[in-house]
Amino acid sequence: MTLRIAAALASRDVDVELTVARGETLAVLGPNGAGKSTVLGMLAGLLRPDRGRATLGDDILFDLPAEWRPPHRRGVALLAQDALLFPHLSVRSNIAFGPRATGASRAEAAERADEWMRRTGTTAFADRRPGELSGGQAQRVAIARALAAEPSLLLLDEPLSALDVAIAAEVRGTLAEVLRGRTTVLVTHDALDAYLLADRVAVMHDGRIVEQGPTRQVLERPRHPFTAELSGLTLLHGVRTRDGLHTSDGMHLPGEADEGLVVGTPALAAIRPSAVRLVPADESVGGSALSSDAHPAYPPEDGARIRARITSLEPQADLVRVRTDRLNALVPPGVLAALRLRVGDPVTLHVPADAVAIYPA
C-alpha cells in the first residue's frame, strides 16, 4: 500500500510531506532533534498533528480535524531502538503476541511465530526469556514480533543505534532480508543504514524535508549542504568550466562532469574528503612530503592545489576529519602527527580530479 502524509505539529516545529510507494523502504535521515521520530509518532497514532492528512492505500490514518484512526486500527508496527520485549514471556510467546493482538487464533499465532523465528534466525533461543538474550538477539526477536503481526506499514525508529558495531552489522543483515517488498519508513542518523536498506532517502533538517530521492542519487550527488555533511562529502557551488568547476571565491577544481553539462552553466561539485591530500603550506604537493604510502605523489596537473587554513580537527572512527576554510580532508591520525599539523596552521590541499563529481545545480 502506498503511504502519503502531509502534516504539521507546531509544538515540535515539524512540517513534512512524504510519499512511500508500496513495497518501498524510505529512510528519513537526519541528526538528533531533526523531527524524524515525530514523523513516525504521527504515522503510528502516538502524536496528533495540528493539521494534515495521512493515507495508507485506501485507508485514512487521519484527516484533521475531522478524522482520526486510533493506533490499534492502523495496521502499523513501530520498532524502536530498544527491543521492549515482555520480560516474563519466552521468545516464542513474545513473537506470537503480535499476531494474537491483531486477532489471530492461538494456533495461527504459533505458526507465524515459528515462521518469523526461522526468517530472523531466532529459532535456537525460542524458549529463552529476554533477560537471557544479547542485544542483537533481542532486536532480532523484536523485528520478528513486529512482522509476525503482518502490518501494512513498518516503522523503524533508529533500530540499530543501541547496538555495537559488530552486532549492528548482524541485525542490519537481518533487516535487509526481511524488508524486501515491504512498505517501510526507517528513521536513522547513519547514512550507512540508508545505503544498505533504503530504496529512497528523505533528508530532514530542523523539522523540514530538505532533499529526497533515490538513495545513491541523494547521498552521492547531494544538492543541500546538510545532505553533503551527512554523506561525508564537501559540496561546492560554482560554474562549469571546460575541465571542471570554478567557484565564486576563486577556486578552480578539475573534475569529472556529467555528459551534456554545458560550460558556463551553474553546477555543483561533490568532493570525497578521503581523496584530498594535505601538507604544510610551505611544502610542495608534488614533493617528498606526499611520496609515502599515506600520501602518494601527484603530478601538478592532476587536480587542484588549494591554499587553506585548518579550522578544526575531528576524530571520526579511525581517521581525523580536517576541516579547513576551503575544503575538508580525511586523514589517518599518524599523518597529522608526522606533519605536525594543528588548528590554525596553513596547509596546501591537493584535490585529484577523479575525486570531484560535477553535476547540474
Short mmCIF file of C-alpha atoms in Angstrom, two decimals:
data_model
loop_
_atom_site.label_atom_id
_atom_site.label_comp_id
_atom_site.label_asym_id
_atom_site.label_seq_id
_atom_site.Cartn_x
_atom_site.Cartn_y
_atom_site.Cartn_z
CA MET A 1 0.00 0.00 0.00
CA THR A 2 1.26 3.46 -0.86
CA LEU A 3 1.75 5.76 2.13
CA ARG A 4 1.14 9.50 1.85
CA ILE A 5 1.48 12.04 4.63
CA ALA A 6 1.33 15.83 4.70
CA ALA A 7 1.16 17.06 8.29
CA ALA A 8 2.46 19.63 10.76
CA LEU A 9 2.96 19.74 14.52
CA ALA A 10 3.80 23.25 15.71
CA SER A 11 4.92 22.27 19.21
CA ARG A 12 7.80 20.31 17.67
CA ASP A 13 8.30 22.63 14.69
CA VAL A 14 7.69 19.79 12.22
CA ASP A 15 6.05 20.24 8.82
CA VAL A 16 6.53 17.37 6.35
CA GLU A 17 5.19 15.88 3.16
CA LEU A 18 6.25 12.37 2.14
CA THR A 19 5.17 9.55 -0.16
CA VAL A 20 6.31 5.94 0.16
CA ALA A 21 5.41 3.59 -2.69
CA ARG A 22 4.06 0.13 -2.00
CA GLY A 23 6.89 -2.26 -1.10
CA GLU A 24 9.44 0.54 -0.81
CA THR A 25 11.74 1.37 2.08
CA LEU A 26 12.18 5.11 2.69
CA ALA A 27 14.96 6.23 5.01
CA VAL A 28 14.33 9.51 6.84
CA LEU A 29 17.87 10.68 7.51
CA GLY A 30 18.93 13.43 9.87
CA PRO A 31 20.56 14.27 13.21
CA ASN A 32 19.00 14.02 16.66
CA GLY A 33 16.33 16.68 17.08
CA ALA A 34 15.53 17.00 13.37
CA GLY A 35 11.96 15.74 13.86
CA LYS A 36 12.37 12.25 12.41
CA SER A 37 10.77 10.37 15.30
CA THR A 38 7.93 12.89 15.36
CA VAL A 39 7.01 11.80 11.83
CA LEU A 40 6.86 8.17 12.97
CA GLY A 41 4.79 9.16 16.01
CA MET A 42 2.21 10.82 13.78
CA LEU A 43 2.04 7.79 11.48
CA ALA A 44 1.73 5.36 14.40
CA GLY A 45 -1.01 7.44 16.06
CA LEU A 46 1.09 8.29 19.11
CA LEU A 47 1.25 12.01 18.25
CA ARG A 48 -1.65 14.06 16.92
CA PRO A 49 -0.61 16.72 14.40
CA ASP A 50 -2.25 20.14 14.37
CA ARG A 51 -3.28 19.70 10.77
CA GLY A 52 -2.79 17.38 7.85
CA ARG A 53 -3.74 14.11 6.24
CA ALA A 54 -2.17 10.65 6.03
CA THR A 55 -3.37 7.68 3.98
CA LEU A 56 -2.17 4.10 3.64
CA GLY A 57 -3.60 2.73 0.44
CA ASP A 58 -7.35 3.42 0.63
CA ASP A 59 -7.27 3.73 4.43
CA ILE A 60 -7.27 7.18 6.02
CA LEU A 61 -4.99 7.27 9.08
CA PHE A 62 -6.03 10.84 9.81
CA ASP A 63 -7.59 13.78 8.03
CA LEU A 64 -7.70 16.55 10.56
CA PRO A 65 -9.64 17.98 12.17
CA ALA A 66 -12.45 15.60 11.19
CA GLU A 67 -10.92 12.11 11.12
CA TRP A 68 -8.52 10.22 13.37
CA ARG A 69 -7.97 6.45 13.34
CA PRO A 70 -6.72 5.04 16.67
CA PRO A 71 -3.29 3.36 16.71
CA HIS A 72 -4.56 -0.22 17.08
CA ARG A 73 -6.66 0.08 13.92
CA ARG A 74 -3.94 1.42 11.61
CA GLY A 75 -2.18 -1.80 10.59
CA VAL A 76 1.11 -0.16 11.57
CA ALA A 77 4.00 -1.71 13.53
CA LEU A 78 6.58 0.51 15.25
CA LEU A 79 10.00 -0.85 16.21
CA ALA A 80 12.16 1.40 18.40
CA GLN A 81 15.88 1.30 19.19
CA ASP A 82 15.12 -0.65 22.38
CA ALA A 83 13.59 -4.08 21.82
CA LEU A 84 10.90 -3.61 24.55
CA LEU A 85 10.18 -7.34 24.83
CA PHE A 86 7.89 -8.70 27.54
CA PRO A 87 10.34 -9.93 30.20
CA HIS A 88 8.01 -12.65 31.55
CA LEU A 89 7.41 -14.28 28.16
CA SER A 90 9.64 -16.58 26.12
CA VAL A 91 10.95 -15.55 22.72
CA ARG A 92 8.28 -17.68 21.03
CA SER A 93 5.50 -16.14 23.13
CA ASN A 94 6.81 -12.61 22.54
CA ILE A 95 6.66 -13.14 18.78
CA ALA A 96 3.25 -14.81 18.93
CA PHE A 97 1.90 -11.81 20.85
CA GLY A 98 1.97 -9.67 17.67
CA PRO A 99 -0.49 -11.79 15.66
CA ARG A 100 -2.57 -12.56 18.75
CA ALA A 101 -3.01 -8.82 19.32
CA THR A 102 -4.42 -8.46 15.81
CA GLY A 103 -6.99 -11.24 16.29
CA ALA A 104 -5.17 -14.37 15.10
CA SER A 105 -6.04 -17.67 16.76
CA ARG A 106 -3.56 -19.26 19.14
CA ALA A 107 -2.63 -21.90 16.54
CA GLU A 108 -2.18 -19.32 13.76
CA ALA A 109 -0.11 -17.10 16.04
CA ALA A 110 2.15 -20.03 16.94
CA GLU A 111 2.59 -20.88 13.25
CA ARG A 112 3.52 -17.30 12.38
CA ALA A 113 5.90 -17.12 15.34
CA ASP A 114 7.72 -20.23 14.10
CA GLU A 115 7.93 -18.80 10.58
CA TRP A 116 9.39 -15.50 11.73
CA MET A 117 11.81 -17.14 14.13
CA ARG A 118 13.11 -19.08 11.14
CA ARG A 119 13.33 -15.98 8.94
CA THR A 120 15.13 -13.90 11.58
CA GLY A 121 17.41 -16.67 12.85
CA THR A 122 15.94 -16.75 16.35
CA THR A 123 14.67 -20.36 16.50
CA ALA A 124 17.65 -21.56 18.55
CA PHE A 125 16.59 -19.46 21.55
CA ALA A 126 12.81 -19.80 21.19
CA ASP A 127 12.35 -20.84 24.83
CA ARG A 128 14.62 -18.23 26.39
CA ARG A 129 13.40 -15.15 28.24
CA PRO A 130 14.53 -11.69 27.08
CA GLY A 131 16.90 -11.38 30.01
CA GLU A 132 18.90 -14.29 28.58
CA LEU A 133 19.43 -12.65 25.18
CA SER A 134 22.20 -10.42 23.84
CA GLY A 135 21.31 -7.01 22.46
CA GLY A 136 21.43 -8.23 18.88
CA GLN A 137 19.35 -11.32 19.64
CA ALA A 138 16.71 -9.23 21.42
CA GLN A 139 16.46 -6.81 18.50
CA ARG A 140 16.03 -9.66 16.02
CA VAL A 141 13.21 -11.01 18.21
CA ALA A 142 11.59 -7.55 18.23
CA ILE A 143 11.79 -7.49 14.42
CA ALA A 144 10.14 -10.91 14.26
CA ARG A 145 7.37 -9.82 16.66
CA ALA A 146 6.63 -6.71 14.60
CA LEU A 147 6.48 -8.59 11.30
CA ALA A 148 4.53 -11.58 12.64
CA ALA A 149 1.60 -9.20 13.07
CA GLU A 150 1.66 -8.72 9.26
CA PRO A 151 1.48 -4.90 9.36
CA SER A 152 0.65 -2.93 6.23
CA LEU A 153 3.32 -0.41 7.25
CA LEU A 154 6.52 -0.97 9.24
CA LEU A 155 8.08 1.94 11.12
CA LEU A 156 11.69 1.59 12.33
CA ASP A 157 13.00 4.22 14.75
CA GLU A 158 16.81 4.01 14.94
CA PRO A 159 16.68 0.20 15.31
CA LEU A 160 20.48 -0.18 15.29
CA SER A 161 21.64 2.81 17.32
CA ALA A 162 21.74 0.99 20.68
CA LEU A 163 23.92 -1.85 19.31
CA ASP A 164 27.70 -2.04 18.99
CA VAL A 165 29.22 -2.02 15.51
CA ALA A 166 29.55 -5.79 15.05
CA ILE A 167 26.05 -6.58 16.33
CA ALA A 168 24.55 -3.72 14.33
CA ALA A 169 26.03 -5.23 11.16
CA GLU A 170 24.43 -8.56 12.00
CA VAL A 171 20.97 -7.05 12.62
CA ARG A 172 21.34 -4.85 9.53
CA GLY A 173 21.76 -8.06 7.52
CA THR A 174 18.54 -9.43 9.01
CA LEU A 175 16.67 -6.25 8.13
CA ALA A 176 17.99 -6.30 4.57
CA GLU A 177 16.41 -9.75 4.15
CA VAL A 178 13.01 -9.06 5.69
CA LEU A 179 12.37 -5.55 4.34
CA ARG A 180 12.32 -6.57 0.68
CA GLY A 181 8.94 -5.73 -0.81
CA ARG A 182 7.61 -4.34 2.48
CA THR A 183 6.37 -0.74 2.83
CA THR A 184 8.71 0.71 5.45
CA VAL A 185 9.80 4.04 6.91
CA LEU A 186 13.25 3.81 8.50
CA VAL A 187 14.43 6.67 10.72
CA THR A 188 18.20 6.87 11.11
CA HIS A 189 21.09 9.30 11.55
CA ASP A 190 23.51 6.89 9.83
CA ALA A 191 24.00 7.18 6.06
CA LEU A 192 25.21 3.55 6.02
CA ASP A 193 21.74 2.35 7.08
CA ALA A 194 20.23 4.32 4.21
CA TYR A 195 22.74 2.96 1.69
CA LEU A 196 22.18 -0.66 2.66
CA LEU A 197 18.47 -0.74 3.49
CA ALA A 198 16.59 2.04 1.69
CA ASP A 199 15.28 2.45 -1.84
CA ARG A 200 14.83 6.18 -1.32
CA VAL A 201 16.01 8.80 1.17
CA ALA A 202 14.39 11.90 2.62
CA VAL A 203 16.83 14.19 4.44
CA MET A 204 15.31 16.05 7.38
CA HIS A 205 16.70 19.20 8.98
CA ASP A 206 15.01 21.46 11.54
CA GLY A 207 11.65 19.77 11.08
CA ARG A 208 11.58 20.02 7.28
CA ILE A 209 12.44 17.72 4.39
CA VAL A 210 15.31 19.47 2.59
CA GLU A 211 16.00 16.84 -0.06
CA GLN A 212 14.64 13.47 -1.18
CA GLY A 213 15.07 10.96 -3.98
CA PRO A 214 16.73 7.62 -4.83
CA THR A 215 19.28 6.68 -2.18
CA ARG A 216 22.50 6.80 -4.20
CA GLN A 217 21.47 9.91 -6.10
CA VAL A 218 20.77 11.86 -2.90
CA LEU A 219 23.80 10.67 -0.93
CA GLU A 220 26.38 10.71 -3.70
CA ARG A 221 25.15 13.83 -5.52
CA PRO A 222 23.68 16.00 -2.76
CA ARG A 223 22.02 19.30 -3.51
CA HIS A 224 21.83 20.63 0.05
CA PRO A 225 24.88 21.32 2.27
CA PHE A 226 23.30 19.42 5.15
CA THR A 227 22.87 16.31 2.98
CA ALA A 228 26.51 16.55 1.96
CA GLU A 229 27.53 16.73 5.62
CA LEU A 230 25.54 13.57 6.43
CA SER A 231 27.10 11.82 3.44
CA GLY A 232 30.60 12.85 4.46
CA LEU A 233 31.12 14.92 1.29
CA THR A 234 32.16 18.51 0.64
CA LEU A 235 29.65 20.38 -1.55
CA LEU A 236 30.65 23.38 -3.64
CA HIS A 237 28.59 25.69 -5.85
CA GLY A 238 30.08 27.21 -8.95
CA VAL A 239 30.10 27.37 -12.74
CA ARG A 240 31.03 24.60 -15.15
CA THR A 241 34.33 25.18 -16.93
CA ARG A 242 35.92 23.27 -19.76
CA ASP A 243 37.68 20.89 -17.38
CA GLY A 244 35.91 21.32 -14.04
CA LEU A 245 34.28 23.86 -11.71
CA HIS A 246 35.04 27.48 -10.84
CA THR A 247 33.64 28.78 -7.54
CA SER A 248 32.65 32.33 -6.64
CA ASP A 249 35.57 32.61 -4.19
CA GLY A 250 38.13 31.85 -6.88
CA MET A 251 38.78 28.12 -6.57
CA HIS A 252 39.18 26.12 -9.76
CA LEU A 253 38.81 22.35 -9.46
CA PRO A 254 39.34 19.98 -12.37
CA GLY A 255 36.81 17.16 -12.15
CA GLU A 256 34.53 14.67 -13.87
CA ALA A 257 31.36 16.38 -15.13
CA ASP A 258 28.07 14.89 -16.28
CA GLU A 259 27.80 14.46 -20.00
CA GLY A 260 25.83 17.32 -21.51
CA LEU A 261 26.60 19.79 -18.70
CA VAL A 262 27.26 22.98 -20.68
CA VAL A 263 30.28 25.17 -19.97
CA GLY A 264 29.23 28.37 -18.21
CA THR A 265 26.13 26.93 -16.54
CA PRO A 266 25.62 26.73 -12.74
CA ALA A 267 26.91 23.46 -11.32
CA LEU A 268 27.59 21.60 -8.08
CA ALA A 269 30.66 19.59 -7.14
CA ALA A 270 30.73 16.80 -4.55
CA ILE A 271 34.23 16.05 -3.26
CA ARG A 272 35.35 12.97 -1.35
CA PRO A 273 37.42 14.16 1.65
CA SER A 274 39.15 10.77 1.83
CA ALA A 275 40.84 11.55 -1.50
CA VAL A 276 42.07 15.02 -0.50
CA ARG A 277 45.76 15.16 0.45
CA LEU A 278 47.31 17.88 2.55
CA VAL A 279 50.77 19.15 3.53
CA PRO A 280 52.01 22.19 5.40
CA ALA A 281 51.67 25.29 3.22
CA ASP A 282 55.43 25.71 2.83
CA GLU A 283 55.92 22.25 1.27
CA SER A 284 55.41 21.17 -2.34
CA VAL A 285 52.40 18.99 -3.12
CA GLY A 286 54.49 17.02 -5.60
CA GLY A 287 57.45 16.75 -3.24
CA SER A 288 58.71 14.25 -0.73
CA ALA A 289 56.02 15.02 1.86
CA LEU A 290 53.50 13.25 -0.37
CA SER A 291 55.66 10.38 -1.52
CA SER A 292 54.79 7.96 1.30
CA ASP A 293 52.10 5.27 1.10
CA ALA A 294 49.74 7.50 3.07
CA HIS A 295 50.29 10.45 0.73
CA PRO A 296 51.25 9.32 -2.79
CA ALA A 297 52.79 11.93 -5.04
CA TYR A 298 50.60 13.55 -7.67
CA PRO A 299 51.87 15.34 -10.77
CA PRO A 300 50.95 19.05 -10.59
CA GLU A 301 48.49 18.80 -13.49
CA ASP A 302 46.41 16.02 -11.88
CA GLY A 303 43.83 18.01 -9.92
CA ALA A 304 43.87 21.25 -7.95
CA ARG A 305 46.24 22.69 -5.38
CA ILE A 306 44.48 24.96 -2.91
CA ARG A 307 45.83 27.09 -0.07
CA ALA A 308 43.74 26.80 3.09
CA ARG A 309 43.86 27.09 6.89
CA ILE A 310 42.82 24.36 9.34
CA THR A 311 39.71 25.35 11.34
CA SER A 312 39.09 22.13 13.30
CA LEU A 313 40.25 18.55 13.79
CA GLU A 314 37.50 15.99 14.46
CA PRO A 315 38.13 12.30 15.25
CA GLN A 316 35.95 10.09 13.05
CA ALA A 317 36.30 6.33 13.63
CA ASP A 318 39.96 5.55 12.82
CA LEU A 319 40.52 8.77 10.85
CA VAL A 320 40.54 12.51 11.55
CA ARG A 321 38.33 14.94 9.64
CA VAL A 322 40.43 18.00 8.93
CA ARG A 323 38.15 20.97 8.31
CA THR A 324 39.63 23.99 6.59
CA ASP A 325 38.26 27.31 5.43
CA ARG A 326 38.07 25.89 1.88
CA LEU A 327 37.62 22.07 1.82
CA ASN A 328 37.72 19.08 4.16
CA ALA A 329 40.08 16.10 4.23
CA LEU A 330 40.03 12.72 5.98
CA VAL A 331 43.46 11.53 7.08
CA PRO A 332 44.95 8.94 9.46
CA PRO A 333 46.00 10.34 12.86
CA GLY A 334 49.58 9.29 12.16
CA VAL A 335 49.77 11.59 9.15
CA LEU A 336 48.70 14.59 11.24
CA ALA A 337 51.29 13.70 13.84
CA ALA A 338 54.03 13.25 11.23
CA LEU A 339 53.20 16.57 9.57
CA ARG A 340 52.74 18.30 12.97
CA LEU A 341 49.54 19.98 11.83
CA ARG A 342 47.27 21.83 14.27
CA VAL A 343 44.22 24.08 14.20
CA GLY A 344 45.16 27.41 12.67
CA ASP A 345 48.00 26.06 10.54
CA PRO A 346 48.10 26.94 6.82
CA VAL A 347 48.10 23.93 4.51
CA THR A 348 48.10 23.07 0.84
CA LEU A 349 45.30 20.76 -0.27
CA HIS A 350 45.61 18.56 -3.31
CA VAL A 351 42.28 17.50 -4.82
CA PRO A 352 42.57 14.80 -7.50
CA ALA A 353 40.28 15.30 -10.48
CA ASP A 354 38.69 11.87 -10.05
CA ALA A 355 37.55 12.85 -6.53
CA VAL A 356 35.38 15.70 -7.87
CA ALA A 357 31.94 14.82 -9.28
CA ILE A 358 30.36 17.77 -11.14
CA TYR A 359 26.64 17.85 -11.93
CA PRO A 360 23.84 20.36 -12.67
CA ALA A 361 22.90 22.80 -9.90
#
